[in-house]
XYZ file of C-alpha atoms in Angstrom:
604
model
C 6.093 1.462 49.709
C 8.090 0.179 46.846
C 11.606 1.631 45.760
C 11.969 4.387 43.702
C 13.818 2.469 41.371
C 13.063 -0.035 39.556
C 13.539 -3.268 39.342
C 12.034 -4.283 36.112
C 11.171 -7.856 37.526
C 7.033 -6.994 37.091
C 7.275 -4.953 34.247
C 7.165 -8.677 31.528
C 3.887 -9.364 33.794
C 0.945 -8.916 32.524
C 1.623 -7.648 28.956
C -1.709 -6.013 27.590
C -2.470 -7.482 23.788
C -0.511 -5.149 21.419
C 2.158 -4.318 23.665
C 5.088 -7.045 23.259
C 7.760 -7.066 25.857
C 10.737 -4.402 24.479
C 14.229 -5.988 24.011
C 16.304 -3.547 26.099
C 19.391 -2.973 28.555
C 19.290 -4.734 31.553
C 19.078 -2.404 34.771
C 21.638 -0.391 35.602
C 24.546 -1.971 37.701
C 25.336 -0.845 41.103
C 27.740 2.615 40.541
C 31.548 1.323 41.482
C 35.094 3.032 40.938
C 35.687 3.917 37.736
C 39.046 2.682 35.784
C 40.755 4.941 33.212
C 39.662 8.228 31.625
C 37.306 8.829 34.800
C 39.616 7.758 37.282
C 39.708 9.965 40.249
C 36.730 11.926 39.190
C 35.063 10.731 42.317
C 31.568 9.251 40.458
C 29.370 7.809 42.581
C 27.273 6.150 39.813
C 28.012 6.139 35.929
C 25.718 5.349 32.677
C 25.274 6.292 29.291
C 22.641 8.514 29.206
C 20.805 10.194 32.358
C 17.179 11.819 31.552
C 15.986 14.750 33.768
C 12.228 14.669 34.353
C 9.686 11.959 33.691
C 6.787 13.964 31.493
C 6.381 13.066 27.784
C 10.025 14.287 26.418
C 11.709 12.514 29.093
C 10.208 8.958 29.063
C 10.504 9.283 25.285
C 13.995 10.296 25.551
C 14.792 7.025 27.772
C 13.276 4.657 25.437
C 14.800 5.787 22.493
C 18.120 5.705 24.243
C 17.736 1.861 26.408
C 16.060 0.312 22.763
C 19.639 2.069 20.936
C 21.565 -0.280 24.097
C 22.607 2.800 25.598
C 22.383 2.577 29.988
C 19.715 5.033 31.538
C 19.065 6.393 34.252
C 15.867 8.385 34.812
C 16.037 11.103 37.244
C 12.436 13.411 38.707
C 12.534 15.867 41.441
C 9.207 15.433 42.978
C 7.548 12.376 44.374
C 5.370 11.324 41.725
C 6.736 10.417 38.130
C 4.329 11.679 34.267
C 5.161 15.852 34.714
C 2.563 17.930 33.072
C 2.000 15.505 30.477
C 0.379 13.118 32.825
C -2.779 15.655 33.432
C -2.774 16.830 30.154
C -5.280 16.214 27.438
C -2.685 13.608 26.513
C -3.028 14.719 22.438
C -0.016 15.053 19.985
C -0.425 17.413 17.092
C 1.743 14.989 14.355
C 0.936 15.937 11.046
C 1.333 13.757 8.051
C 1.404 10.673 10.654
C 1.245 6.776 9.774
C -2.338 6.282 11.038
C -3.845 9.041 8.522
C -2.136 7.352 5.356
C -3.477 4.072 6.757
C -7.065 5.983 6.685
C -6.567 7.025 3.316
C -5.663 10.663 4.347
C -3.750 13.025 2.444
C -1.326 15.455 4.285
C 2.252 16.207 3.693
C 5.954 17.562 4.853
C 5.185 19.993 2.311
C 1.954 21.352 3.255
C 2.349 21.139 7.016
C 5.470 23.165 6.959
C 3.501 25.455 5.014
C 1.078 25.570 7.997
C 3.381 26.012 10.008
C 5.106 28.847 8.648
C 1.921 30.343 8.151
C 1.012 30.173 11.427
C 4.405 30.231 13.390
C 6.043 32.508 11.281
C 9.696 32.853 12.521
C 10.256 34.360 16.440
C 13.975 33.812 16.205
C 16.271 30.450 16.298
C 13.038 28.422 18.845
C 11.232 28.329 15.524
C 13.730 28.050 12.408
C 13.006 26.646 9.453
C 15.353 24.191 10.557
C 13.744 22.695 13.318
C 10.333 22.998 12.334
C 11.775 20.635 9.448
C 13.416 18.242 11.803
C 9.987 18.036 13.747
C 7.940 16.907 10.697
C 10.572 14.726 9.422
C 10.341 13.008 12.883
C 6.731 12.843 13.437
C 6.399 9.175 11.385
C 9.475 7.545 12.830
C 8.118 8.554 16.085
C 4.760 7.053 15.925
C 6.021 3.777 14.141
C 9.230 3.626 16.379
C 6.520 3.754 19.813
C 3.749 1.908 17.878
C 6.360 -0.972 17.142
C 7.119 -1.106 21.044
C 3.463 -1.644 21.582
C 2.315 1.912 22.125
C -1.373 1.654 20.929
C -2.268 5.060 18.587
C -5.353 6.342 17.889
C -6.797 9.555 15.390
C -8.175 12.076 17.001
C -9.982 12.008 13.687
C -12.314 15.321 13.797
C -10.219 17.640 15.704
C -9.369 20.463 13.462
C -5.872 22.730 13.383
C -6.708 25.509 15.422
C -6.338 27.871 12.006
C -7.635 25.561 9.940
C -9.038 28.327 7.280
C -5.160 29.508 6.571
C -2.663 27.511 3.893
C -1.959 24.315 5.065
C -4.524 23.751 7.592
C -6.964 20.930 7.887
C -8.512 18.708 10.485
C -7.570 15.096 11.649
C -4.041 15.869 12.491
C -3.825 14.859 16.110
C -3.074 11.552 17.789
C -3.855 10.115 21.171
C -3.240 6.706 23.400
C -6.291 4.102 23.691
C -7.061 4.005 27.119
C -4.570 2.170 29.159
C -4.956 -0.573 31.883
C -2.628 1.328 34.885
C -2.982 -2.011 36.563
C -0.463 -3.186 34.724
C 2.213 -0.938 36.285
C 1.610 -2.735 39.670
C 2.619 -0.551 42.728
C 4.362 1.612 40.619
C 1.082 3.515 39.539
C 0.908 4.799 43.093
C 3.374 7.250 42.675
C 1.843 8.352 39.119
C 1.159 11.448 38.938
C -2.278 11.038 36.916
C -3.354 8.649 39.405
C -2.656 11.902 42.196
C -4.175 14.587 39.722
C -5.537 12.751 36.565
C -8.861 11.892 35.873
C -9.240 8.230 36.631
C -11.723 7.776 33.602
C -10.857 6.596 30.081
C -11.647 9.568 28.547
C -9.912 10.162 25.315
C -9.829 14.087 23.503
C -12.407 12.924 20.459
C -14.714 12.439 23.700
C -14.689 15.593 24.955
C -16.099 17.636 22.074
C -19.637 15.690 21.980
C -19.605 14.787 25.831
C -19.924 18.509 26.722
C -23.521 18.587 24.807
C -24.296 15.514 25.910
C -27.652 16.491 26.600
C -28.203 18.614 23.509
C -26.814 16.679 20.514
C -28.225 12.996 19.706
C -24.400 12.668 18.969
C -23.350 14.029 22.004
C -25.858 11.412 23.718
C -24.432 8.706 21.867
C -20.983 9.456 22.798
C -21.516 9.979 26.371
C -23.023 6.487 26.435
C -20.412 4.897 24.167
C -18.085 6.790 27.467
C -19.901 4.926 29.919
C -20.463 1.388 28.783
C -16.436 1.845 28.317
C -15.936 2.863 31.467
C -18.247 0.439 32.708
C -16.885 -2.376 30.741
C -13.102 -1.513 32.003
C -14.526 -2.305 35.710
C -16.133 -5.797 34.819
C -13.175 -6.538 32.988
C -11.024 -6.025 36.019
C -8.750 -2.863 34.094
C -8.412 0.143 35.772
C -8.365 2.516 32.607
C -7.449 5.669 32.494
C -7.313 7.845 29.451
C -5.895 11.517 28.108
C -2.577 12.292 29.557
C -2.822 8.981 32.070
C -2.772 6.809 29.310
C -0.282 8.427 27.122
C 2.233 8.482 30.194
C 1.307 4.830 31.743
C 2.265 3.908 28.183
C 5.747 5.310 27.848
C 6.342 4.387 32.009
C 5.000 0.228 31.067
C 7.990 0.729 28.221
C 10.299 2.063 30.724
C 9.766 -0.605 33.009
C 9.930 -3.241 30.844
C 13.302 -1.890 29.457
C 14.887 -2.203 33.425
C 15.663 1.120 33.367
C 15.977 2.400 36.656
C 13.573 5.582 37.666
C 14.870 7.502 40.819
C 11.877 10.132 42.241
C 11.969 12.513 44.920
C 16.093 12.466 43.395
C 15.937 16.502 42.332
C 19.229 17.622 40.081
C 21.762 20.041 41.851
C 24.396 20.339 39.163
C 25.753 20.059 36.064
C 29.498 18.698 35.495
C 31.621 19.996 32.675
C 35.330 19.057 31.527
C 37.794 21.272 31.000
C 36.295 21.861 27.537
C 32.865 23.037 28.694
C 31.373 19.635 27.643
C 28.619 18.567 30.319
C 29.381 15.128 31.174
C 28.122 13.890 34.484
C 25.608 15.462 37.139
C 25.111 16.344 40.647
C 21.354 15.073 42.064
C 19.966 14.612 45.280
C 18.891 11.318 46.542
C 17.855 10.604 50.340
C 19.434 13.907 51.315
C 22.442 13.243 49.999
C 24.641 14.369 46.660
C 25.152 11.417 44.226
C 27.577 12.257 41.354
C 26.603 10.553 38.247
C 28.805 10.514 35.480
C 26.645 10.270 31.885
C 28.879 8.876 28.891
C 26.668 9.754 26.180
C 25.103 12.859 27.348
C 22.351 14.671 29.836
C 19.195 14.969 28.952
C 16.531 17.679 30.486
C 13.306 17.513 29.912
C 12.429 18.753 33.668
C 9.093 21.251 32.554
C 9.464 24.502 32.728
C 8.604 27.514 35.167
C 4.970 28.093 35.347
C 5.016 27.722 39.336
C 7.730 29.768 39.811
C 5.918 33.194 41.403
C 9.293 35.439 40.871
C 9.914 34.423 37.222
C 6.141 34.358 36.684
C 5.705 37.903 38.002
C 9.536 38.580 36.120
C 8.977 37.517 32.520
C 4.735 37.711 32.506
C 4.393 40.214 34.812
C 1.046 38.073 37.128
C 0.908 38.741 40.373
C -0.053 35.034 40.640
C -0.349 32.441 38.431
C -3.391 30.506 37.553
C -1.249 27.403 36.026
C -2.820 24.010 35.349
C 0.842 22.311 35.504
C 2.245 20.783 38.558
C 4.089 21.984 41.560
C 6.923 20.783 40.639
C 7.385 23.233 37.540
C 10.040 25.920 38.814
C 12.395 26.770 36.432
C 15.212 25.450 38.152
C 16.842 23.328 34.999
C 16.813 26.405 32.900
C 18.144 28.486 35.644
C 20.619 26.377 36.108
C 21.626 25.699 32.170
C 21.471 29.435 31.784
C 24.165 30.343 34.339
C 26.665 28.049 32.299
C 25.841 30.726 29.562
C 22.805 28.697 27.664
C 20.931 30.903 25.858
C 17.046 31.601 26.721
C 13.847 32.744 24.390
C 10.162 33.129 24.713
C 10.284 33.289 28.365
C 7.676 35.999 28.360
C 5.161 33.513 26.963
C 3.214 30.731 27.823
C 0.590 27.883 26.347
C -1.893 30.111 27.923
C -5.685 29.713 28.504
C -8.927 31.591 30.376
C -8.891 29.155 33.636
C -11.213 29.354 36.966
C -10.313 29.445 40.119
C -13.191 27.011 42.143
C -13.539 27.588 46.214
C -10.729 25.201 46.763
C -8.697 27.366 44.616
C -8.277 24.425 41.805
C -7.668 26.143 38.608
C -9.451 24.230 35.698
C -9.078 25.090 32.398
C -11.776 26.332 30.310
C -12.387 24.551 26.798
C -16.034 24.043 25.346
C -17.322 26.433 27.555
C -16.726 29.832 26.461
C -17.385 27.934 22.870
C -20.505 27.128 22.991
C -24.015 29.178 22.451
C -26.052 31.353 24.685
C -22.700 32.681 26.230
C -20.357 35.667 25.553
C -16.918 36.981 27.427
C -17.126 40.262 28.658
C -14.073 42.968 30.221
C -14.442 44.399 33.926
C -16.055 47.115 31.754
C -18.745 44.882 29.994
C -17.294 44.596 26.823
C -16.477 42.280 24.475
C -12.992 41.873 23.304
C -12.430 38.907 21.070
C -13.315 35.597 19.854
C -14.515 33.576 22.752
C -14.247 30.504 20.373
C -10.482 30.979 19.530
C -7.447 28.638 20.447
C -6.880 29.315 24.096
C -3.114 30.398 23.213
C -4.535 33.251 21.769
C -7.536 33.786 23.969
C -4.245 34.476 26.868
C -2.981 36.876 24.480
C -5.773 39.031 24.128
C -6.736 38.655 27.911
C -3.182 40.000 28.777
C -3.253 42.506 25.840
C -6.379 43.963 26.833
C -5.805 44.524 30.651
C -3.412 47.398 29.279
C -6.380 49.197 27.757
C -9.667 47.801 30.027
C -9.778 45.784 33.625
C -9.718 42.298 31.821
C -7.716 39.699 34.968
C -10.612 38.366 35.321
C -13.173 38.905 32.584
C -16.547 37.227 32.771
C -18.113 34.219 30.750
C -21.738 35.405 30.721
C -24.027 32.599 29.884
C -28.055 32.417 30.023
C -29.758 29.578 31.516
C -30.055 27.591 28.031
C -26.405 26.900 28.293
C -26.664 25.956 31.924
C -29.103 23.540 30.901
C -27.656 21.799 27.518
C -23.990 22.204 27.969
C -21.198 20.708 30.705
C -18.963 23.238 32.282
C -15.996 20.919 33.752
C -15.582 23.601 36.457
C -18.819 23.150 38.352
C -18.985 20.038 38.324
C -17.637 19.809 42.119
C -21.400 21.544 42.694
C -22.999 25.047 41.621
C -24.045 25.772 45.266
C -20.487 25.334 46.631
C -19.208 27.997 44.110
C -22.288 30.338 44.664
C -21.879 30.536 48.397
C -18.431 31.479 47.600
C -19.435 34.113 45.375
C -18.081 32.793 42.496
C -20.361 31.911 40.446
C -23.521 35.139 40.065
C -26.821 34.282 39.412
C -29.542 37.176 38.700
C -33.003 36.946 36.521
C -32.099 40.157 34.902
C -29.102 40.809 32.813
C -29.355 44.094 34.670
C -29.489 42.423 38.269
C -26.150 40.359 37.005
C -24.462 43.301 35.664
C -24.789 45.115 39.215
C -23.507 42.320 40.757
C -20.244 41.853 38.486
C -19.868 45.574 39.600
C -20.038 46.943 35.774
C -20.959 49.888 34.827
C -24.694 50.921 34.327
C -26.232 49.919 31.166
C -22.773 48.275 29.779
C -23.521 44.412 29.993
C -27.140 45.299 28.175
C -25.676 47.386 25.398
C -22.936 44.216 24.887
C -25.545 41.531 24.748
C -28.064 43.403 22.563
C -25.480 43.939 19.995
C -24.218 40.431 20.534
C -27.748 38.933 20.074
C -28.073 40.861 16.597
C -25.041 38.971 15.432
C -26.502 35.321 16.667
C -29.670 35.863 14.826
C -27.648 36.289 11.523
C -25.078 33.926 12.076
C -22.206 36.619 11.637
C -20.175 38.131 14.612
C -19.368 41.071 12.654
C -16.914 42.165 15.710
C -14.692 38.772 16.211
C -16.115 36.837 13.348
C -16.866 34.261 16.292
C -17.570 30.483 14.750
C -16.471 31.247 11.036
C -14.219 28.212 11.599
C -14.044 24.781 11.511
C -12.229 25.002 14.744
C -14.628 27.515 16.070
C -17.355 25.249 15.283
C -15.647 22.001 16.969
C -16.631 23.247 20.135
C -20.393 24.272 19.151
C -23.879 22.941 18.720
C -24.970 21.812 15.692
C -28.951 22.655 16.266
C -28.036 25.931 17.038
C -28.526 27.907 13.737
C -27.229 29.667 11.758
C -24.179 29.544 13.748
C -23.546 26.835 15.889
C -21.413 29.259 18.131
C -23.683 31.943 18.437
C -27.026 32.123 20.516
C -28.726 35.152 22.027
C -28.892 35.493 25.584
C -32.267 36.031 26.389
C -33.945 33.709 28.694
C -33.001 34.131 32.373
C -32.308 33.323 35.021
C -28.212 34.486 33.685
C -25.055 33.502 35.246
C -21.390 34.702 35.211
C -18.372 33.419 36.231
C -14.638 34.661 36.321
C -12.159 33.955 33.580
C -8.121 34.296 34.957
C -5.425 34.076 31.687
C -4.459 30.593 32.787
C -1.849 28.190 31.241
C -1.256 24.788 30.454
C 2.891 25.745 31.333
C 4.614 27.662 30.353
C 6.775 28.479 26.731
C 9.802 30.158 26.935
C 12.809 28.042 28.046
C 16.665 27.131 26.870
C 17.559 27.227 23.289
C 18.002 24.120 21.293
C 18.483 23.348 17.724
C 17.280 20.563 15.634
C 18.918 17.799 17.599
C 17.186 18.714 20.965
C 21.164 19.898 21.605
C 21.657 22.910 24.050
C 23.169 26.061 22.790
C 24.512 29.069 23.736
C 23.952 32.661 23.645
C 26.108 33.116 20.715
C 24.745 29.898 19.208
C 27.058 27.695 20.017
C 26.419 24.030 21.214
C 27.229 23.042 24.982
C 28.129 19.739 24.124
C 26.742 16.887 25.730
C 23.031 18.778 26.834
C 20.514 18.264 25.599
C 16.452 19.507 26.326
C 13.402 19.199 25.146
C 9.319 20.204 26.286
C 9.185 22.834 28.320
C 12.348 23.430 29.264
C 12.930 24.544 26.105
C 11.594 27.611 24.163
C 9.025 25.816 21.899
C 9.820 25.502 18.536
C 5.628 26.604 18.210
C 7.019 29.849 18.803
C 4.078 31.865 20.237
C 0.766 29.963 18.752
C -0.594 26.555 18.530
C -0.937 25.110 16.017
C -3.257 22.360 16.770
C -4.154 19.811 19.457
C -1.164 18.500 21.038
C 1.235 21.064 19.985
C 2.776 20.845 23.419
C 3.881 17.208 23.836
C 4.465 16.035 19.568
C 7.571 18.574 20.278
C 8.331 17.427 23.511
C 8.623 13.803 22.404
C 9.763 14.403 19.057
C 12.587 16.360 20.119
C 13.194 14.106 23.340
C 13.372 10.937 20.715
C 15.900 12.988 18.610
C 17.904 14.078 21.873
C 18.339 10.360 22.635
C 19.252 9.284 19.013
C 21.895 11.893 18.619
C 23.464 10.744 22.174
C 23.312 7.088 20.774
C 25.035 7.879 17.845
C 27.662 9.928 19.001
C 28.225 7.568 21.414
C 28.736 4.648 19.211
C 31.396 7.174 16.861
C 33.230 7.501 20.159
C 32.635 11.122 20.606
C 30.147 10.800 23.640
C 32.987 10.327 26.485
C 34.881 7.149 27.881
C 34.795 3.773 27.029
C 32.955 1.665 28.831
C 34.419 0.531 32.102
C 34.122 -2.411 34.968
C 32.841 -0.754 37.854
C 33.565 -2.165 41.236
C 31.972 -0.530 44.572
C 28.597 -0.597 44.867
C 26.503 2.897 45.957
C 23.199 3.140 48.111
């Protein structure tokens, strides 16, 4: 198996067209004594800037930093290197971006901070004014700075803001990667963590949306085909493309490799080091079972993931007796735990980007997008009652799961569907095979709504009363309970033929199914506090110098919605590539830590 660190001698191989090989810092020299300031301080390896965690905000952080001449050294706790961003849906929610001026366009700083404030409101420091600033200011140099490397954008060009009716909204805000050749990574795709848990497809988000009526839509046809002839095309071609989250991390990684800077996995931190001051400035992290100290010139950067696997915290701050998480194993809180007990101040720990998930017979969760969305299918309470808007963002779908078990039995609810949406629509969690998840009992079939209902175990007569009501409201067009598909966001994740209301259709032709929804999450929210920089702070506000954070270890600067697609990783890297500028420059004023030094004994 090849060495968790890299050499960078493959990484020039191979370039893909678009992607020119990145002017960076050579790999990191062997550690060796250190002369001067450091002297005695026992390091067993020293660079300029050491990155925490390998998802989006990390590999973002580590370009920025190697391309600004600044040493790296990349350090991830589990075996396999892309964090939650490598199984993600790989979007970035950047308004007022370079690639919708070059479409002709129009957005604005102005009017997406409007959004925003709309939307976000303020929640406390995660959210100021400040920051949200800072991350629209960002959002061009950030996709010009990556696109200049060779990163190779694309518009996710009809995906709405997920409240696109309010000030500020509109659609066409979200970016992706173009499918990405993982051959080109060599060996070192083995240990990628969207080759482990990704879909090995290049599937991109504007797919999705018409793929899941493929066999209802002539566009959703189309687009399925277009899907396969690329997929198909990929193979004959000799690429191995994958798309979504595997793309967008393959992408930053090929960068990373070219650059030489060296990636350590299965290398866990232990420790923060701080001077006399309180100023981090080195690190403690495992590697082959034993403690490496690593002193970091410039400053630490975490972007580690947050806690979403952690069953104490998640039972702690959420109050789930399990957790039905979509992020990785490897997500336990143990950065933040650790930053907090050198006093670092914490928010929004009692959220998450939540979501209504299954649980299949292998106990995969999968989260659930088009569909609840789509017609011929309604969510209903262990009491057989509606509740919300089953085609609202899946932030606040969590919400109002969690909100409601307080009044009604609602972990799980039910997605009730009739055999019309069985037959026109794709539900990503059966696609492992209806019969396997019926002869676990998990997914009820009946002819009669009232045969269903029994065996859900709801009340008499409840699940009838909610679907004849419901079934008056898809014959007008107008949910006059949740005001379900009023939206252009609603209506992404509909069917066209299906009038008046593409998200609307009576359920009324058995045989009727029903399946259980669990408040799921993408990972989770709440994390360290930062301010605009990405840098660390303090209860009382006041910097830690020399950390810095960003993605989920940090509370989101979202604060408790989402905005639109990709409103987990744009802050993530946005904030990561800010963390890395601000440790370049104070570096270069001197105020990062001591000078450079010749380094003489050589570390394992």
């Amino acid at each position: 198996m090849e060495s968790t660190e890299t050499s960078g001698t493959s990484a020039a191989q191979g370039m893909p067209a678009g992607m020119p090989q990145v002017p960076g810092t050579p790999a990191a020299q062997p550690a060796k004594h250190q002369a001067g300031k450091d002297a005695g301080a026992g390091w067993d390896r020293i660079t300029d800037v050491l990155v925490v965690g390998s998802g989006g905000a990390a590999l973002t952080a580590a370009i920025t930093a190697a391309d600004a001449g600044q040493d790296v050294l990349i350090v991830e706790s589990t075996e396999f290197w892309g964090g939650t961003t490598a199984i993600s849906g790989g979007g970035l929610w950047m308004p007022n971006n370079p690639l919708m001026r070059a479409d002709g366009v129009s957005d604005s700083e102005k009017k997406a901070l409007t959004y925003m404030e709309e939307v976000i409101g303020d929640v406390g420091p995660a959210s100021s004014r400040e920051r949200k600033v800072a991350f629209l200011r960002t959002v061009p140099e950030l996709v010009d700075f990556l696109g200049g490397l060779g990163v190779q954008w694309m518009r996710s060009k009809d995906y709405p803001d997920y409240y696109p009716d309010r000030p500020g909204g509109m659609i066409g805000r979200s970016l992706e990667v173009k499918p990405f050749d993982t051959r080109l990574l060599g060996p070192w795709f083995n240990k990628a963590r969207a080759k482990s848990q990704g879909m090995p497809v290049p599937l991109t988000t504007d797919d999705v949306w018409e793929i899941s009526r493929a066999w209802s839509t002539p566009g959703g046809f189309v687009r399925g085909a277009r899907f396969v002839f690329r997929t198909l095309g990929g193979l004959l071609a000799g690429k191995r493309l994958f798309g979504t989250g595997g793309a967008l991390t393959s992408s930053l990684m090929y960068l990373v490799r070219n650059q030489q800077t060296p990636v350590w996995l299965s290398s866990p931190l232990t420790d923060l080091i701080q001077d006399e001051d309180g100023a981090v400035i080195g690190a403690v992290v495992t590697r082959g079972g034993k403690p490496v100290r690593i002193r970091a010139r410039s400053g630490v950067i975490l972007g580690a993931g947050g806690f979403a696997r952690n069953a104490e915290w998640r039972k702690k701050y959420h109050g789930l007796e399990r957790e039905y998480s979509s992020a990785p194993d490897g997500d336990q809180g143990t950065v933040i735990d650790m930053v907090s007990q050198l006093g670092g101040g914490l928010a929004l720990m009692d959220d998450a980007w939540w979501g209504p998930s299954t649980v299949g017979p292998t106990g995969r969760v999968t989260f659930t997008l088009a569909e609840r969305s789509m017609p011929f299918s309604l969510v209903v309470d262990g009491e057989g009652s509606r509740y919300l808007n089953e085609s609202e963002s899946y932030v606040d779908f969590g919400h109002h799961m969690l909100e409601r078990q307080a009044k009604a039995p609602s972990v799980p609810s039910w997605l009730v569907t009739d055999v019309r949406h069985t037959q026109r629509y794709l539900n990503a969690s059966l696609v492992s095979g209806r019969k396997k998840w019926r002869r676990a009992g998990l997914l009820l079939r009946a002819d009669t709504l009232t045969g269903l209902a029994e065996q859900m175990g709801l009340p008499q007569g409840a699940l009838e009363d909610t679907v004849q009501r419901f079934n008056g409201f898809a014959r007008t067009g107008v949910d006059e309970d949740f005001n379900r598909g009023a939206t252009a966001y609603d209506n992404y994740y509909g069917d066209p033929r299906v009038k008046p209301n593409p998200n609307l259709g009576p359920l009324e032709k058995g045989p009727f199914y029903a399946i259980r929804l669990y408040p799921g999450d993408l990972g989770t929210k709440g994390g360290l506090l930062t301010d605009e920089e990405a840098r660390v702070l303090r209860e009382d506000g006041s910097l830690i110098p020399g950390l810095y954070a960003a993605g989920n270890t940090t509370a989101s600067v979202m604060g408790r919605t989402y905005p639109g697609a990709g409103s987990t990783i744009a802050p993530a890297m946005v904030f990561g590539y800010r963390a890395a500028r601000h440790a370049a420059a104070q570096r270069a004023a001197g105020l990062g830590g001591a000078e450079r030094e010749t380094l003489t004994e050589p570390v394992g």
